[in-house]
Amino acid sequence: IATSALLLTSGPEPRASGNLLVEDFFQTVLQMSSAQHLDLTVCSPSLEESWRIAEAKSGAFFGLACRAGARAAGIDEALVSHYSTYGVCLGLLVQIGDDLGDLEAVKSGQSGHGQLALPVAYFQSVGSPADQEALLRGLQGSEGGPSADPVVIDLLGEAGAGLYLRAKVHQFRQRGAA
């Protein structure tokens, strides 16, 4: 991380924008670290909180990459926010892809490497209290990640968690394209 920040201001002719890049870089790293902390410590975030965490982690990272690239290339500062928005959408698409991949891994009987944060948060926003309790029991059945327990698979599938995330993919693609 420190080397990346140094590279932002190095070169034959360091630009005045270098300080802005470094400040943006470290502010974003702090934001991402804070979101990662929340992701690891908040037991059952709401769907809205889960999206905020995903945006502050993955979205912020890709937003920074696009913003920094635009600034380093000398793009008019008035347009930099558009690059940032595109990057945030791209980061959210990556996060959704990761969660959908984990969901498919669970469906195929493999253990996913993630926590299924977005599918579970979606389910908790639409599932009945009894179904939420059943999902929690099913998820606790595995130490290494989400369980392949048929109850988990059935509950998430019946609630439309995968369909919901695919709809969000469309939304973020549209937003990024705009």
Short mmCIF file of C-alpha atoms in Angstrom, two decimals:
data_model
loop_
_atom_site.label_atom_id
_atom_site.label_comp_id
_atom_site.label_asym_id
_atom_site.label_seq_id
_atom_site.Cartn_x
_atom_site.Cartn_y
_atom_site.Cartn_z
CA ILE A 1 0.00 0.00 0.00
CA ALA A 2 2.79 2.42 0.90
CA THR A 3 4.68 1.61 -2.31
CA SER A 4 1.57 2.29 -4.37
CA ALA A 5 1.18 5.67 -2.71
CA LEU A 6 4.81 6.54 -3.41
CA LEU A 7 4.41 5.60 -7.06
CA LEU A 8 1.52 8.02 -7.37
CA THR A 9 3.86 10.98 -6.77
CA SER A 10 7.05 9.68 -8.37
CA GLY A 11 8.32 10.07 -11.89
CA PRO A 12 10.44 12.53 -13.82
CA GLU A 13 8.04 15.41 -13.19
CA PRO A 14 5.73 14.84 -10.24
CA ARG A 15 2.47 16.60 -10.97
CA ALA A 16 0.57 18.88 -8.64
CA SER A 17 -2.23 16.33 -8.85
CA GLY A 18 0.07 13.80 -7.14
CA ASN A 19 -0.87 15.10 -3.69
CA LEU A 20 -4.55 14.80 -4.54
CA LEU A 21 -3.96 11.21 -5.71
CA VAL A 22 -2.12 10.26 -2.53
CA GLU A 23 -4.74 11.84 -0.28
CA ASP A 24 -7.54 10.12 -2.22
CA PHE A 25 -5.62 6.84 -2.08
CA PHE A 26 -5.22 6.85 1.70
CA GLN A 27 -8.76 8.10 2.35
CA THR A 28 -10.08 5.23 0.25
CA VAL A 29 -7.85 2.68 1.99
CA LEU A 30 -9.21 3.88 5.34
CA GLN A 31 -12.78 3.61 4.04
CA MET A 32 -12.17 0.11 2.70
CA SER A 33 -10.50 -1.01 5.94
CA SER A 34 -13.41 0.30 7.98
CA ALA A 35 -15.89 -1.51 5.74
CA GLN A 36 -13.88 -4.73 5.97
CA HIS A 37 -13.99 -4.41 9.76
CA LEU A 38 -17.78 -4.02 9.63
CA ASP A 39 -18.06 -6.99 7.28
CA LEU A 40 -16.20 -9.16 9.79
CA THR A 41 -17.85 -7.89 12.97
CA VAL A 42 -21.50 -7.10 12.19
CA CYS A 43 -23.34 -10.40 12.68
CA SER A 44 -26.51 -9.85 10.68
CA PRO A 45 -26.36 -6.63 8.69
CA SER A 46 -29.54 -5.49 6.99
CA LEU A 47 -29.74 -5.59 3.22
CA GLU A 48 -29.12 -1.84 3.07
CA GLU A 49 -26.09 -2.16 5.40
CA SER A 50 -24.74 -5.05 3.31
CA TRP A 51 -24.89 -2.90 0.17
CA ARG A 52 -23.17 -0.01 1.98
CA ILE A 53 -20.41 -2.38 3.13
CA ALA A 54 -20.00 -3.83 -0.37
CA GLU A 55 -19.82 -0.35 -1.87
CA ALA A 56 -17.33 0.84 0.75
CA LYS A 57 -15.11 -2.20 0.15
CA SER A 58 -15.26 -3.34 -3.46
CA GLY A 59 -16.89 -0.26 -4.93
CA ALA A 60 -14.45 2.12 -3.28
CA PHE A 61 -11.46 0.11 -4.49
CA PHE A 62 -12.53 0.10 -8.13
CA GLY A 63 -13.77 3.70 -7.90
CA LEU A 64 -10.33 4.75 -6.69
CA ALA A 65 -8.63 2.84 -9.51
CA CYS A 66 -10.75 4.54 -12.16
CA ARG A 67 -10.53 7.97 -10.52
CA ALA A 68 -6.77 7.74 -10.06
CA GLY A 69 -6.29 6.53 -13.62
CA ALA A 70 -8.34 9.44 -14.95
CA ARG A 71 -6.45 11.97 -12.85
CA ALA A 72 -3.06 10.49 -13.72
CA ALA A 73 -4.00 10.69 -17.41
CA GLY A 74 -4.86 14.37 -17.02
CA ILE A 75 -8.61 13.96 -17.60
CA ASP A 76 -10.59 17.12 -16.88
CA GLU A 77 -11.41 17.10 -13.14
CA ALA A 78 -15.08 17.75 -13.96
CA LEU A 79 -15.22 14.28 -15.57
CA VAL A 80 -13.33 12.39 -12.86
CA SER A 81 -16.50 11.73 -10.86
CA HIS A 82 -17.93 9.85 -13.87
CA TYR A 83 -14.91 7.56 -13.90
CA SER A 84 -15.32 7.08 -10.16
CA THR A 85 -19.00 6.15 -10.50
CA TYR A 86 -18.14 3.68 -13.24
CA GLY A 87 -15.49 2.12 -10.97
CA VAL A 88 -17.89 1.85 -8.02
CA CYS A 89 -20.40 0.04 -10.26
CA LEU A 90 -17.65 -2.24 -11.53
CA GLY A 91 -16.60 -3.06 -7.95
CA LEU A 92 -20.18 -3.87 -6.98
CA LEU A 93 -20.48 -6.13 -10.04
CA VAL A 94 -17.34 -7.96 -8.92
CA GLN A 95 -18.80 -8.36 -5.41
CA ILE A 96 -22.08 -9.68 -6.81
CA GLY A 97 -20.16 -12.07 -9.05
CA ASP A 98 -18.25 -13.33 -6.04
CA ASP A 99 -21.44 -13.92 -4.04
CA LEU A 100 -23.16 -15.60 -7.01
CA GLY A 101 -20.10 -17.82 -7.43
CA ASP A 102 -20.29 -18.76 -3.77
CA LEU A 103 -24.00 -19.46 -4.13
CA GLU A 104 -23.34 -21.75 -7.12
CA ALA A 105 -20.56 -23.51 -5.17
CA VAL A 106 -22.97 -24.18 -2.30
CA LYS A 107 -25.62 -25.46 -4.73
CA SER A 108 -23.15 -27.89 -6.30
CA GLY A 109 -22.17 -29.30 -2.91
CA GLN A 110 -18.87 -27.46 -2.57
CA SER A 111 -18.12 -25.10 0.24
CA GLY A 112 -18.11 -21.49 -0.89
CA HIS A 113 -15.14 -19.36 0.09
CA GLY A 114 -17.24 -16.42 1.19
CA GLN A 115 -20.10 -15.71 3.53
CA LEU A 116 -22.89 -15.22 0.97
CA ALA A 117 -23.31 -11.78 2.52
CA LEU A 118 -25.65 -10.32 -0.08
CA PRO A 119 -27.84 -13.41 -0.64
CA VAL A 120 -28.25 -13.91 3.11
CA ALA A 121 -28.98 -10.22 3.72
CA TYR A 122 -31.57 -10.32 0.94
CA PHE A 123 -33.14 -13.42 2.45
CA GLN A 124 -33.28 -11.81 5.88
CA SER A 125 -35.17 -8.89 4.35
CA VAL A 126 -37.85 -11.11 2.77
CA GLY A 127 -37.90 -14.40 4.72
CA SER A 128 -40.28 -15.22 7.53
CA PRO A 129 -38.82 -15.36 11.05
CA ALA A 130 -39.10 -19.18 11.03
CA ASP A 131 -37.31 -19.40 7.66
CA GLN A 132 -34.62 -16.99 8.87
CA GLU A 133 -34.02 -19.21 11.89
CA ALA A 134 -33.81 -22.30 9.66
CA LEU A 135 -31.31 -20.53 7.39
CA LEU A 136 -29.18 -19.52 10.35
CA ARG A 137 -29.11 -23.12 11.61
CA GLY A 138 -28.14 -24.33 8.13
CA LEU A 139 -25.37 -21.75 7.77
CA GLN A 140 -23.92 -22.66 11.17
CA GLY A 141 -23.59 -26.27 10.08
CA SER A 142 -20.20 -25.65 8.44
CA GLU A 143 -17.05 -24.18 9.93
CA GLY A 144 -15.26 -23.35 6.66
CA GLY A 145 -17.95 -21.21 5.09
CA PRO A 146 -21.50 -21.52 3.89
CA SER A 147 -22.94 -24.98 4.26
CA ALA A 148 -24.19 -27.11 1.39
CA ASP A 149 -27.11 -28.01 3.67
CA PRO A 150 -30.14 -28.51 1.38
CA VAL A 151 -32.15 -26.23 3.66
CA VAL A 152 -29.81 -23.32 2.88
CA ILE A 153 -29.94 -24.02 -0.84
CA ASP A 154 -33.73 -24.37 -0.86
CA LEU A 155 -34.40 -21.29 1.26
CA LEU A 156 -32.13 -19.00 -0.75
CA GLY A 157 -33.46 -20.39 -4.02
CA GLU A 158 -37.12 -20.15 -3.08
CA ALA A 159 -36.66 -16.58 -1.86
CA GLY A 160 -35.10 -15.61 -5.19
CA ALA A 161 -31.71 -14.52 -3.84
CA GLY A 162 -29.94 -15.39 -7.09
CA LEU A 163 -32.60 -13.68 -9.18
CA TYR A 164 -32.40 -10.59 -6.95
CA LEU A 165 -28.62 -10.37 -7.43
CA ARG A 166 -28.93 -10.84 -11.18
CA ALA A 167 -31.41 -7.94 -11.25
CA LYS A 168 -28.88 -5.85 -9.31
CA VAL A 169 -26.25 -6.79 -11.92
CA HIS A 170 -28.48 -5.25 -14.58
CA GLN A 171 -29.00 -2.13 -12.45
CA PHE A 172 -25.27 -1.59 -11.86
CA ARG A 173 -24.44 -2.26 -15.50
CA GLN A 174 -26.93 0.42 -16.52
CA ARG A 175 -25.60 2.86 -13.94
CA GLY A 176 -22.00 2.21 -14.96
CA ALA A 177 -22.82 2.62 -18.64
CA ALA A 178 -24.56 5.92 -17.97
#
